[in-house]
mmCIF file of C-alpha atoms and ligand atoms in Angstrom:
data_model
loop_
_atom_site.group_PDB
_atom_site.id
_atom_site.type_symbol
_atom_site.label_atom_id
_atom_site.label_comp_id
_atom_site.label_asym_id
_atom_site.label_seq_id
_atom_site.Cartn_x
_atom_site.Cartn_y
_atom_site.Cartn_z
ATOM 1 C CA MET A 1 -17.939 6.832 15.038
ATOM 2 C CA SER A 2 -17.970 6.286 11.299
ATOM 3 C CA LYS A 3 -14.816 5.765 9.302
ATOM 4 C CA ILE A 4 -14.038 7.019 5.808
ATOM 5 C CA ILE A 5 -11.693 4.652 4.007
ATOM 6 C CA ALA A 6 -10.158 5.807 0.716
ATOM 7 C CA VAL A 7 -8.830 3.137 -1.618
ATOM 8 C CA THR A 8 -6.119 4.572 -3.793
ATOM 9 C CA SER A 9 -3.038 3.782 -5.865
ATOM 10 C CA GLY A 10 -0.541 5.474 -8.159
ATOM 11 C CA LYS A 11 -1.072 3.135 -11.062
ATOM 12 C CA GLY A 12 -4.332 1.958 -12.591
ATOM 13 C CA GLY A 13 -5.419 -1.661 -12.591
ATOM 14 C CA THR A 14 -3.974 -2.406 -9.163
ATOM 15 C CA GLY A 15 -7.352 -3.644 -7.942
ATOM 16 C CA LYS A 16 -8.856 -0.610 -6.167
ATOM 17 C CA SER A 17 -12.401 -1.226 -7.371
ATOM 18 C CA SER A 18 -12.216 -4.964 -6.696
ATOM 19 C CA ILE A 19 -10.882 -4.255 -3.211
ATOM 20 C CA SER A 20 -13.584 -1.646 -2.543
ATOM 21 C CA ALA A 21 -16.299 -4.111 -3.590
ATOM 22 C CA CYS A 22 -14.940 -7.142 -1.731
ATOM 23 C CA LEU A 23 -14.005 -5.184 1.389
ATOM 24 C CA GLY A 24 -17.396 -3.481 1.428
ATOM 25 C CA TYR A 25 -19.102 -6.842 1.129
ATOM 26 C CA ALA A 26 -16.967 -8.349 3.906
ATOM 27 C CA LEU A 27 -17.676 -5.454 6.300
ATOM 28 C CA ALA A 28 -21.396 -5.552 5.512
ATOM 29 C CA LYS A 29 -21.604 -9.309 6.043
ATOM 30 C CA GLN A 30 -19.930 -8.813 9.427
ATOM 31 C CA GLY A 31 -22.888 -6.616 10.358
ATOM 32 C CA ASN A 32 -21.504 -3.153 9.595
ATOM 33 C CA ARG A 33 -23.568 -0.614 7.685
ATOM 34 C CA THR A 34 -21.284 0.166 4.766
ATOM 35 C CA LEU A 35 -21.423 2.530 1.790
ATOM 36 C CA ILE A 36 -19.196 2.409 -1.266
ATOM 37 C CA ILE A 37 -18.816 5.730 -3.099
ATOM 38 C CA GLU A 38 -17.417 5.315 -6.570
ATOM 39 C CA LEU A 39 -15.256 8.243 -7.644
ATOM 40 C CA ASP A 40 -13.758 6.808 -10.803
ATOM 41 C CA PHE A 41 -15.647 9.122 -13.113
ATOM 42 C CA GLY A 42 -16.565 7.831 -16.507
ATOM 43 C CA LEU A 43 -15.398 4.323 -15.676
ATOM 44 C CA ARG A 44 -18.341 3.130 -13.650
ATOM 45 C CA CYS A 45 -17.988 -0.522 -12.703
ATOM 46 C CA MET A 46 -19.299 -0.829 -9.164
ATOM 47 C CA ASP A 47 -22.843 -1.613 -10.344
ATOM 48 C CA ILE A 48 -21.537 -4.684 -12.186
ATOM 49 C CA MET A 49 -19.165 -5.745 -9.415
ATOM 50 C CA LEU A 50 -21.949 -5.654 -6.850
ATOM 51 C CA GLY A 51 -24.540 -7.350 -9.061
ATOM 52 C CA MET A 52 -26.599 -4.179 -9.479
ATOM 53 C CA GLN A 53 -26.305 -3.539 -13.197
ATOM 54 C CA GLY A 54 -29.552 -2.055 -14.467
ATOM 55 C CA ASN A 55 -30.745 -1.378 -10.914
ATOM 56 C CA ILE A 56 -29.131 1.996 -10.307
ATOM 57 C CA THR A 57 -31.691 4.796 -10.480
ATOM 58 C CA TYR A 58 -29.612 7.688 -9.158
ATOM 59 C CA ASP A 59 -25.896 8.312 -9.051
ATOM 60 C CA LEU A 60 -23.390 10.858 -7.834
ATOM 61 C CA GLY A 61 -24.104 13.002 -10.897
ATOM 62 C CA ASP A 62 -27.698 13.532 -9.703
ATOM 63 C CA VAL A 63 -26.422 14.571 -6.286
ATOM 64 C CA LEU A 64 -23.864 16.999 -7.691
ATOM 65 C CA GLU A 65 -26.492 18.524 -9.979
ATOM 66 C CA GLY A 66 -28.762 18.945 -6.982
ATOM 67 C CA THR A 67 -31.584 16.876 -8.486
ATOM 68 C CA CYS A 68 -31.458 14.185 -5.811
ATOM 69 C CA ASP A 69 -30.776 14.050 -2.096
ATOM 70 C CA VAL A 70 -27.609 12.061 -1.215
ATOM 71 C CA TYR A 71 -29.233 9.343 0.856
ATOM 72 C CA LYS A 72 -31.918 8.831 -1.773
ATOM 73 C CA ALA A 73 -29.202 8.453 -4.410
ATOM 74 C CA THR A 74 -27.632 5.493 -2.604
ATOM 75 C CA THR A 75 -28.812 2.008 -3.610
ATOM 76 C CA THR A 76 -28.986 -0.980 -1.290
ATOM 77 C CA VAL A 77 -27.082 -3.915 -2.752
ATOM 78 C CA LYS A 78 -29.115 -7.093 -3.178
ATOM 79 C CA LEU A 79 -26.233 -9.331 -2.065
ATOM 80 C CA ALA A 80 -26.007 -7.763 1.382
ATOM 81 C CA SER A 81 -28.654 -5.656 3.076
ATOM 82 C CA ASN A 82 -25.995 -3.723 5.048
ATOM 83 C CA LEU A 83 -24.226 -2.647 1.885
ATOM 84 C CA SER A 84 -25.137 0.388 -0.220
ATOM 85 C CA VAL A 85 -23.517 2.001 -3.207
ATOM 86 C CA LEU A 86 -23.371 5.485 -4.659
ATOM 87 C CA CYS A 87 -22.239 4.976 -8.233
ATOM 88 C CA ALA A 88 -20.068 7.314 -10.280
ATOM 89 C CA PRO A 89 -21.941 9.490 -12.775
ATOM 90 C CA SER A 90 -22.303 7.878 -16.162
ATOM 91 C CA ASP A 91 -21.259 11.230 -17.659
ATOM 92 C CA PRO A 92 -17.433 11.280 -17.473
ATOM 93 C CA PHE A 93 -17.289 15.073 -17.649
ATOM 94 C CA VAL A 94 -19.132 15.912 -14.459
ATOM 95 C CA GLN A 95 -17.097 18.356 -12.412
ATOM 96 C CA LEU A 96 -16.278 17.226 -8.919
ATOM 97 C CA LYS A 97 -15.202 19.617 -6.196
ATOM 98 C CA ALA A 98 -13.547 18.373 -3.025
ATOM 99 C CA GLU A 99 -15.993 20.377 -0.893
ATOM 100 C CA ASP A 100 -18.988 18.638 -2.545
ATOM 101 C CA ILE A 101 -17.649 15.215 -1.651
ATOM 102 C CA GLU A 102 -16.690 16.429 1.788
ATOM 103 C CA LYS A 103 -20.332 17.491 2.296
ATOM 104 C CA ILE A 104 -21.650 14.191 0.945
ATOM 105 C CA THR A 105 -19.399 12.040 3.138
ATOM 106 C CA GLN A 106 -20.152 14.104 6.245
ATOM 107 C CA GLU A 107 -23.885 13.674 5.623
ATOM 108 C CA MET A 108 -23.482 9.925 5.036
ATOM 109 C CA ARG A 109 -21.627 9.478 8.349
ATOM 110 C CA LYS A 110 -25.069 9.656 9.969
ATOM 111 C CA TYR A 111 -26.196 6.489 8.210
ATOM 112 C CA PHE A 112 -23.112 4.342 7.679
ATOM 113 C CA GLU A 113 -20.325 3.002 9.881
ATOM 114 C CA TYR A 114 -17.892 2.575 7.010
ATOM 115 C CA ILE A 115 -17.719 4.725 3.885
ATOM 116 C CA ILE A 116 -15.366 3.289 1.285
ATOM 117 C CA ILE A 117 -14.230 5.666 -1.443
ATOM 118 C CA ASP A 118 -13.104 3.934 -4.610
ATOM 119 C CA THR A 119 -10.851 6.380 -6.447
ATOM 120 C CA SER A 120 -9.347 6.638 -9.880
ATOM 121 C CA ALA A 121 -5.617 6.055 -10.245
ATOM 122 C CA GLY A 122 -2.991 8.717 -9.813
ATOM 123 C CA ILE A 123 -3.008 12.246 -8.588
ATOM 124 C CA ASN A 124 -6.145 13.999 -9.643
ATOM 125 C CA GLY A 125 -6.728 17.394 -7.996
ATOM 126 C CA SER A 126 -10.066 17.188 -6.218
ATOM 127 C CA VAL A 127 -9.966 13.436 -5.535
ATOM 128 C CA PHE A 128 -6.570 13.924 -3.962
ATOM 129 C CA ASP A 129 -7.988 16.396 -1.439
ATOM 130 C CA ILE A 130 -10.812 14.009 -0.586
ATOM 131 C CA VAL A 131 -8.431 11.128 -0.032
ATOM 132 C CA THR A 132 -6.127 13.250 2.113
ATOM 133 C CA ASN A 133 -9.000 14.024 4.471
ATOM 134 C CA SER A 134 -10.078 10.390 4.917
ATOM 135 C CA ASP A 135 -9.778 8.552 8.233
ATOM 136 C CA LEU A 136 -7.820 5.754 6.619
ATOM 137 C CA ILE A 137 -6.025 5.634 3.275
ATOM 138 C CA LEU A 138 -5.430 2.241 1.739
ATOM 139 C CA ILE A 139 -2.469 2.464 -0.611
ATOM 140 C CA VAL A 140 -2.856 -0.417 -3.035
ATOM 141 C CA THR A 141 0.088 -1.837 -4.916
ATOM 142 C CA THR A 142 0.906 -5.014 -6.770
ATOM 143 C CA PRO A 143 4.404 -6.502 -6.380
ATOM 144 C CA ASP A 144 5.410 -4.931 -9.724
ATOM 145 C CA PRO A 145 8.363 -2.547 -9.057
ATOM 146 C CA VAL A 146 6.869 0.297 -11.109
ATOM 147 C CA CYS A 147 3.645 0.035 -9.173
ATOM 148 C CA VAL A 148 5.529 -0.072 -5.864
ATOM 149 C CA ARG A 149 7.412 3.103 -6.723
ATOM 150 C CA ASP A 150 4.186 4.901 -7.663
ATOM 151 C CA ALA A 151 2.671 3.776 -4.362
ATOM 152 C CA ARG A 152 5.624 5.377 -2.562
ATOM 153 C CA MET A 153 5.084 8.660 -4.412
ATOM 154 C CA MET A 154 1.400 8.721 -3.498
ATOM 155 C CA SER A 155 2.055 7.909 0.093
ATOM 156 C CA ASP A 156 4.818 10.535 0.418
ATOM 157 C CA GLU A 157 2.383 13.135 -0.857
ATOM 158 C CA PHE A 158 -0.292 12.101 1.658
ATOM 159 C CA TYR A 159 2.239 12.221 4.505
ATOM 160 C CA LYS A 160 3.388 15.647 3.312
ATOM 161 C CA ARG A 161 -0.206 16.829 3.453
ATOM 162 C CA GLY A 162 -0.524 15.540 7.008
ATOM 163 C CA ASN A 163 -2.359 12.217 6.709
ATOM 164 C CA GLN A 164 -0.580 9.727 8.967
ATOM 165 C CA LYS A 165 -3.332 7.097 8.762
ATOM 166 C CA GLN A 166 -2.138 5.150 5.761
ATOM 167 C CA ARG A 167 -1.957 1.396 5.392
ATOM 168 C CA LEU A 168 -0.529 -0.683 2.593
ATOM 169 C CA VAL A 169 -2.442 -3.394 0.752
ATOM 170 C CA ILE A 170 -0.399 -5.638 -1.507
ATOM 171 C CA ASN A 171 -2.688 -7.073 -4.161
ATOM 172 C CA LYS A 172 -2.176 -9.778 -6.785
ATOM 173 C CA ALA A 173 0.564 -11.391 -4.751
ATOM 174 C CA ASN A 174 1.953 -14.532 -6.268
ATOM 175 C CA LYS A 175 0.499 -17.657 -4.671
ATOM 176 C CA ARG A 176 4.059 -18.846 -4.107
ATOM 177 C CA ILE A 177 4.347 -16.207 -1.385
ATOM 178 C CA PHE A 178 1.341 -17.736 0.331
ATOM 179 C CA GLU A 179 2.361 -21.325 -0.074
ATOM 180 C CA PHE A 180 5.834 -20.822 1.361
ATOM 181 C CA ASP A 181 5.160 -17.848 3.625
ATOM 182 C CA GLU A 182 7.982 -15.922 1.955
ATOM 183 C CA MET A 183 7.819 -12.701 3.922
ATOM 184 C CA ASP A 184 11.153 -11.436 2.517
ATOM 185 C CA ASP A 185 9.553 -10.517 -0.798
ATOM 186 C CA LEU A 186 6.862 -8.584 1.006
ATOM 187 C CA ASP A 187 9.309 -6.869 3.375
ATOM 188 C CA ALA A 188 11.106 -5.359 0.387
ATOM 189 C CA ILE A 189 7.813 -3.882 -0.890
ATOM 190 C CA ILE A 190 6.855 -2.559 2.533
ATOM 191 C CA ASP A 191 10.293 -0.941 2.980
ATOM 192 C CA THR A 192 10.084 0.761 -0.402
ATOM 193 C CA VAL A 193 6.610 2.170 0.131
ATOM 194 C CA GLY A 194 7.256 3.047 3.777
ATOM 195 C CA VAL A 195 3.706 2.329 4.946
ATOM 196 C CA GLN A 196 2.559 -0.237 7.507
ATOM 197 C CA LEU A 197 1.087 -3.362 5.952
ATOM 198 C CA LEU A 198 -2.635 -3.989 6.416
ATOM 199 C CA GLY A 199 -2.933 -7.103 4.313
ATOM 200 C CA VAL A 200 -1.877 -9.162 1.344
ATOM 201 C CA ILE A 201 -4.340 -10.359 -1.281
ATOM 202 C CA PRO A 202 -3.302 -13.212 -3.557
ATOM 203 C CA GLU A 203 -3.657 -13.231 -7.294
ATOM 204 C CA ASP A 204 -6.828 -15.281 -7.323
ATOM 205 C CA SER A 205 -9.081 -15.962 -10.287
ATOM 206 C CA ALA A 206 -12.005 -16.192 -7.846
ATOM 207 C CA ILE A 207 -11.856 -12.355 -7.598
ATOM 208 C CA PRO A 208 -12.480 -11.457 -11.280
ATOM 209 C CA LEU A 209 -14.897 -14.336 -11.445
ATOM 210 C CA ALA A 210 -16.988 -12.953 -8.582
ATOM 211 C CA THR A 211 -16.779 -9.249 -9.507
ATOM 212 C CA GLY A 212 -17.460 -9.994 -13.187
ATOM 213 C CA LYS A 213 -20.692 -11.711 -12.259
ATOM 214 C CA GLY A 214 -21.559 -9.423 -9.378
ATOM 215 C CA ALA A 215 -21.525 -12.396 -7.029
ATOM 216 C CA PRO A 216 -19.931 -12.854 -3.592
ATOM 217 C CA LEU A 217 -16.444 -14.326 -3.387
ATOM 218 C CA SER A 218 -16.505 -18.034 -2.790
ATOM 219 C CA SER A 219 -15.911 -18.604 0.927
ATOM 220 C CA SER A 220 -13.378 -21.313 0.146
ATOM 221 C CA SER A 221 -11.193 -18.973 -1.941
ATOM 222 C CA MET A 222 -7.922 -17.453 -0.763
ATOM 223 C CA GLY A 223 -9.243 -14.046 -1.726
ATOM 224 C CA PHE A 224 -12.183 -14.453 0.656
ATOM 225 C CA LEU A 225 -9.827 -15.242 3.547
ATOM 226 C CA ALA A 226 -7.678 -12.215 2.708
ATOM 227 C CA PHE A 227 -10.654 -9.814 2.715
ATOM 228 C CA SER A 228 -12.044 -11.257 5.859
ATOM 229 C CA ALA A 229 -8.679 -10.695 7.634
ATOM 230 C CA ILE A 230 -8.334 -7.145 6.238
ATOM 231 C CA SER A 231 -11.854 -6.135 7.264
ATOM 232 C CA ARG A 232 -11.288 -7.422 10.802
ATOM 233 C CA ARG A 233 -7.979 -5.590 11.109
ATOM 234 C CA ILE A 234 -9.694 -2.371 10.014
ATOM 235 C CA LYS A 235 -12.114 -2.904 12.907
ATOM 236 C CA GLY A 236 -9.166 -3.164 15.291
ATOM 237 C CA GLU A 237 -9.165 -6.935 15.761
ATOM 238 C CA HIS A 238 -5.788 -8.545 16.107
ATOM 239 C CA ILE A 239 -5.437 -10.918 13.191
ATOM 240 C CA PRO A 240 -1.844 -12.096 12.785
ATOM 241 C CA LEU A 241 -0.202 -10.924 9.598
ATOM 242 C CA SER A 242 1.040 -14.386 8.721
ATOM 243 C CA ILE A 243 0.081 -14.977 5.131
ATOM 244 C CA LYS A 244 0.018 -18.717 5.454
ATOM 245 C CA VAL A 245 -3.473 -20.056 4.770
HETATM 246 N N1 LIG B 301 -6.291 -10.258 -6.389
HETATM 247 C C1 LIG B 301 -6.618 -10.347 -7.675
HETATM 248 N N2 LIG B 301 -6.455 -11.500 -8.352
HETATM 249 C C2 LIG B 301 -6.761 -11.597 -9.662
HETATM 250 N N3 LIG B 301 -7.255 -10.581 -10.397
HETATM 251 C C3 LIG B 301 -7.451 -9.389 -9.774
HETATM 252 C C4 LIG B 301 -7.158 -9.220 -8.390
HETATM 253 N N4 LIG B 301 -7.483 -7.942 -8.057
HETATM 254 C C5 LIG B 301 -7.957 -7.356 -9.177
HETATM 255 N N5 LIG B 301 -7.932 -8.209 -10.211
HETATM 256 C C6 LIG B 301 -8.314 -7.928 -11.617
HETATM 257 O O1 LIG B 301 -7.477 -6.867 -12.093
HETATM 258 C C7 LIG B 301 -8.185 -6.009 -12.978
HETATM 259 C C8 LIG B 301 -8.139 -4.567 -12.466
HETATM 260 O O2 LIG B 301 -8.849 -4.516 -11.233
HETATM 261 P P1 LIG B 301 -9.679 -3.236 -10.792
HETATM 262 O O3 LIG B 301 -10.267 -3.551 -9.463
HETATM 263 O O4 LIG B 301 -10.594 -2.784 -11.871
HETATM 264 O O5 LIG B 301 -8.476 -2.184 -10.636
HETATM 265 P P2 LIG B 301 -8.512 -0.580 -10.490
HETATM 266 O O6 LIG B 301 -9.824 -0.209 -9.907
HETATM 267 O O7 LIG B 301 -7.369 -0.293 -9.562
HETATM 268 O O8 LIG B 301 -8.277 -0.023 -11.840
HETATM 269 C C9 LIG B 301 -9.598 -6.566 -13.047
HETATM 270 O O9 LIG B 301 -9.686 -7.386 -14.171
HETATM 271 C C10 LIG B 301 -9.732 -7.391 -11.759
HETATM 272 O O10 LIG B 301 -10.649 -8.435 -11.881
HETATM 273 MG MG1 LIG B 302 -11.277 1.191 -10.521
#
């Protein structure tokens, strides 16, 4: 059974694209056939993050225009043979209908075990419908109170629309939290958002360094450990939530 994972947040810049790229890489390296679909129209970045800049022949725009078959439009990432990407159209004005994406994801379930949808921030009509219908919604927030409140609003809306499969990812957590295992700070965020925690990712310069170059995260980085724990939890493995590394 394949799983569609939507990565979403109320505010921009929370780390959705970085999380999609690093999580996709982690799942692929663990042997799972994984596809990242980039739905942040006009702000394509996944080609750079995955080291595929200049190597994308087709994108979602070609699929929506009907000039290319979906599977053919996906590109295998050089870093990991189990990882493919379907990049956002370079034209920011392409119209996206929820039913088109629904069709695309259903078709791709035949080929991939995990389909990660990297969304744009906030509540945007058709993307919202797509996210609501996913098997798992990752609500991404940073510890910033404004961001936490926006995460709550997003999550409330998804619950209202009937999606109970939401998990919280706290990104850019201060390293102090990791060094001293200060769960109290995290508990306050979890209580405000009202969604079960899937994982905490530290603020780690290794992440922009890797995604900026389109290289894998260094295996000695804290970020790498965080993504490896999150990917295993998604697969149902019991990895304790202790943040101590
Ligand atoms: N855990 C992290 N530690 C340090 N920098 C991060 C982390 N996660 C994301 N970033 C940086 O934050 C910025 C926004 O991330 P991005 O993934 O583009 O967010 P979004 O897709 O939500 O807009 C980028 O510069 C990215 O490198
Ligand atoms: Mg993004």
